């Protein structure tokens, strides 16, 4: 049930598929071993994603990599039956790459907040639980990250 989002979370942190796959798998194993510490009644997904995030972060640090974070675009739904023109598709791809490059330039805590909230579509509460911080911290990180993205992309905030 949580395999897809665990992999995407690990991908956002680790930056490559091989490390993300291993981090997600190790995260599931660690979560299973720590089930006795899970608070009954608490949401499971943020707890699991926090374990996966920590595992992916540890892998990234251990490897000493600081390569650019590559995000897989989830399948975009095109309205109507018509396929976009090649020019439109090229502009969309260029804009997406520009946005992802700008997200990659953010500090890690801002990048993770953006990734959890907008790429993984977690709620603010789930993002806070996954990142191990308060909801207000998530809100402020998102606000600052969005301001920096707007400036970086040359748009008015």
JSON list of N, CA and C in Angstrom, two decimals, residues 1 5-6 17 19 34 40 52-54 57 60 64 73 75 86 88 94 96 98 102-103 114 132-133 141-142 145:
[
{"chain": "A", "resi": 1, "resn": "UNK", "atom": "N", "xyz": [0.81, -1.18, 0.00]},
{"chain": "A", "resi": 1, "resn": "UNK", "atom": "CA", "xyz": [0.00, 0.00, 0.00]},
{"chain": "A", "resi": 1, "resn": "UNK", "atom": "C", "xyz": [0.88, 1.27, 0.00]},
{"chain": "A", "resi": 5, "resn": "UNK", "atom": "N", "xyz": [4.75, 5.52, -2.54]},
{"chain": "A", "resi": 5, "resn": "UNK", "atom": "CA", "xyz": [5.08, 6.80, -1.91]},
{"chain": "A", "resi": 5, "resn": "UNK", "atom": "C", "xyz": [6.39, 6.70, -1.14]},
{"chain": "A", "resi": 6, "resn": "UNK", "atom": "N", "xyz": [6.69, 5.52, -0.60]},
{"chain": "A", "resi": 6, "resn": "UNK", "atom": "CA", "xyz": [7.97, 5.35, 0.09]},
{"chain": "A", "resi": 6, "resn": "UNK", "atom": "C", "xyz": [9.12, 5.47, -0.90]},
{"chain": "A", "resi": 17, "resn": "UNK", "atom": "N", "xyz": [17.60, 6.18, -8.38]},
{"chain": "A", "resi": 17, "resn": "UNK", "atom": "CA", "xyz": [16.68, 5.06, -8.20]},
{"chain": "A", "resi": 17, "resn": "UNK", "atom": "C", "xyz": [17.26, 3.93, -7.35]},
{"chain": "A", "resi": 19, "resn": "UNK", "atom": "N", "xyz": [19.62, 3.95, -4.91]},
{"chain": "A", "resi": 19, "resn": "UNK", "atom": "CA", "xyz": [19.64, 4.29, -3.49]},
{"chain": "A", "resi": 19, "resn": "UNK", "atom": "C", "xyz": [18.23, 4.43, -2.93]},
{"chain": "A", "resi": 34, "resn": "UNK", "atom": "N", "xyz": [10.34, -1.73, 14.33]},
{"chain": "A", "resi": 34, "resn": "UNK", "atom": "CA", "xyz": [10.00, -0.71, 15.32]},
{"chain": "A", "resi": 34, "resn": "UNK", "atom": "C", "xyz": [8.49, -0.57, 15.53]},
{"chain": "A", "resi": 40, "resn": "UNK", "atom": "N", "xyz": [-0.34, 3.82, 18.90]},
{"chain": "A", "resi": 40, "resn": "UNK", "atom": "CA", "xyz": [-1.67, 3.41, 18.42]},
{"chain": "A", "resi": 40, "resn": "UNK", "atom": "C", "xyz": [-2.53, 4.65, 18.20]},
{"chain": "A", "resi": 52, "resn": "UNK", "atom": "N", "xyz": [11.73, 6.26, 6.22]},
{"chain": "A", "resi": 52, "resn": "UNK", "atom": "CA", "xyz": [12.29, 6.15, 4.87]},
{"chain": "A", "resi": 52, "resn": "UNK", "atom": "C", "xyz": [13.14, 7.37, 4.54]},
{"chain": "A", "resi": 53, "resn": "UNK", "atom": "N", "xyz": [12.67, 8.56, 4.91]},
{"chain": "A", "resi": 53, "resn": "UNK", "atom": "CA", "xyz": [13.43, 9.79, 4.67]},
{"chain": "A", "resi": 53, "resn": "UNK", "atom": "C", "xyz": [14.77, 9.75, 5.39]},
{"chain": "A", "resi": 54, "resn": "UNK", "atom": "N", "xyz": [14.77, 9.34, 6.64]},
{"chain": "A", "resi": 54, "resn": "UNK", "atom": "CA", "xyz": [16.02, 9.25, 7.39]},
{"chain": "A", "resi": 54, "resn": "UNK", "atom": "C", "xyz": [16.97, 8.24, 6.77]},
{"chain": "A", "resi": 57, "resn": "UNK", "atom": "N", "xyz": [18.36, 9.78, 3.61]},
{"chain": "A", "resi": 57, "resn": "UNK", "atom": "CA", "xyz": [19.30, 10.85, 3.97]},
{"chain": "A", "resi": 57, "resn": "UNK", "atom": "C", "xyz": [20.63, 10.24, 4.43]},
{"chain": "A", "resi": 60, "resn": "UNK", "atom": "N", "xyz": [22.53, 9.03, 1.41]},
{"chain": "A", "resi": 60, "resn": "UNK", "atom": "CA", "xyz": [23.09, 10.14, 0.64]},
{"chain": "A", "resi": 60, "resn": "UNK", "atom": "C", "xyz": [24.34, 10.70, 1.34]},
{"chain": "A", "resi": 64, "resn": "UNK", "atom": "N", "xyz": [28.42, 10.51, 0.22]},
{"chain": "A", "resi": 64, "resn": "UNK", "atom": "CA", "xyz": [29.12, 11.76, -0.03]},
{"chain": "A", "resi": 64, "resn": "UNK", "atom": "C", "xyz": [28.66, 12.45, -1.30]},
{"chain": "A", "resi": 73, "resn": "UNK", "atom": "N", "xyz": [8.59, 12.88, -13.14]},
{"chain": "A", "resi": 73, "resn": "UNK", "atom": "CA", "xyz": [7.28, 13.51, -13.30]},
{"chain": "A", "resi": 73, "resn": "UNK", "atom": "C", "xyz": [6.23, 12.41, -13.37]},
{"chain": "A", "resi": 75, "resn": "UNK", "atom": "N", "xyz": [2.72, 10.85, -14.37]},
{"chain": "A", "resi": 75, "resn": "UNK", "atom": "CA", "xyz": [2.02, 10.97, -15.64]},
{"chain": "A", "resi": 75, "resn": "UNK", "atom": "C", "xyz": [1.08, 12.16, -15.66]},
{"chain": "A", "resi": 86, "resn": "UNK", "atom": "N", "xyz": [4.19, 19.65, -30.52]},
{"chain": "A", "resi": 86, "resn": "UNK", "atom": "CA", "xyz": [5.59, 19.48, -30.13]},
{"chain": "A", "resi": 86, "resn": "UNK", "atom": "C", "xyz": [6.17, 20.72, -29.46]},
{"chain": "A", "resi": 88, "resn": "UNK", "atom": "N", "xyz": [4.49, 22.95, -27.67]},
{"chain": "A", "resi": 88, "resn": "UNK", "atom": "CA", "xyz": [3.93, 23.03, -26.32]},
{"chain": "A", "resi": 88, "resn": "UNK", "atom": "C", "xyz": [4.61, 22.02, -25.40]},
{"chain": "A", "resi": 94, "resn": "UNK", "atom": "N", "xyz": [10.80, 22.12, -20.85]},
{"chain": "A", "resi": 94, "resn": "UNK", "atom": "CA", "xyz": [11.81, 23.11, -20.47]},
{"chain": "A", "resi": 94, "resn": "UNK", "atom": "C", "xyz": [11.43, 23.80, -19.17]},
{"chain": "A", "resi": 96, "resn": "UNK", "atom": "N", "xyz": [9.43, 22.64, -16.79]},
{"chain": "A", "resi": 96, "resn": "UNK", "atom": "CA", "xyz": [9.52, 21.67, -15.70]},
{"chain": "A", "resi": 96, "resn": "UNK", "atom": "C", "xyz": [10.98, 21.48, -15.28]},
{"chain": "A", "resi": 98, "resn": "UNK", "atom": "N", "xyz": [13.39, 23.64, -15.62]},
{"chain": "A", "resi": 98, "resn": "UNK", "atom": "CA", "xyz": [13.80, 24.88, -14.96]},
{"chain": "A", "resi": 98, "resn": "UNK", "atom": "C", "xyz": [13.30, 24.90, -13.51]},
{"chain": "A", "resi": 102, "resn": "UNK", "atom": "N", "xyz": [15.55, 24.71, -10.05]},
{"chain": "A", "resi": 102, "resn": "UNK", "atom": "CA", "xyz": [15.40, 25.71, -8.99]},
{"chain": "A", "resi": 102, "resn": "UNK", "atom": "C", "xyz": [15.12, 25.04, -7.65]},
{"chain": "A", "resi": 103, "resn": "UNK", "atom": "N", "xyz": [14.29, 24.00, -7.64]},
{"chain": "A", "resi": 103, "resn": "UNK", "atom": "CA", "xyz": [14.01, 23.26, -6.40]},
{"chain": "A", "resi": 103, "resn": "UNK", "atom": "C", "xyz": [15.29, 22.61, -5.90]},
{"chain": "A", "resi": 114, "resn": "UNK", "atom": "N", "xyz": [9.03, 21.26, 0.23]},
{"chain": "A", "resi": 114, "resn": "UNK", "atom": "CA", "xyz": [8.37, 21.39, -1.08]},
{"chain": "A", "resi": 114, "resn": "UNK", "atom": "C", "xyz": [8.05, 20.02, -1.65]},
{"chain": "A", "resi": 132, "resn": "UNK", "atom": "N", "xyz": [9.52, 15.47, 10.85]},
{"chain": "A", "resi": 132, "resn": "UNK", "atom": "CA", "xyz": [9.85, 15.54, 12.27]},
{"chain": "A", "resi": 132, "resn": "UNK", "atom": "C", "xyz": [9.90, 16.96, 12.81]},
{"chain": "A", "resi": 133, "resn": "UNK", "atom": "N", "xyz": [8.96, 17.78, 12.36]},
{"chain": "A", "resi": 133, "resn": "UNK", "atom": "CA", "xyz": [8.91, 19.16, 12.84]},
{"chain": "A", "resi": 133, "resn": "UNK", "atom": "C", "xyz": [7.44, 19.55, 13.06]},
{"chain": "A", "resi": 141, "resn": "UNK", "atom": "N", "xyz": [8.68, 27.09, 6.27]},
{"chain": "A", "resi": 141, "resn": "UNK", "atom": "CA", "xyz": [9.63, 26.58, 5.28]},
{"chain": "A", "resi": 141, "resn": "UNK", "atom": "C", "xyz": [9.04, 26.65, 3.88]},
{"chain": "A", "resi": 142, "resn": "UNK", "atom": "N", "xyz": [7.77, 26.31, 3.76]},
{"chain": "A", "resi": 142, "resn": "UNK", "atom": "CA", "xyz": [7.12, 26.38, 2.45]},
{"chain": "A", "resi": 142, "resn": "UNK", "atom": "C", "xyz": [7.05, 27.81, 1.94]},
{"chain": "A", "resi": 145, "resn": "UNK", "atom": "N", "xyz": [10.54, 28.87, 0.93]},
{"chain": "A", "resi": 145, "resn": "UNK", "atom": "CA", "xyz": [10.96, 28.15, -0.27]},
{"chain": "A", "resi": 145, "resn": "UNK", "atom": "C", "xyz": [10.24, 28.69, -1.50]}
]
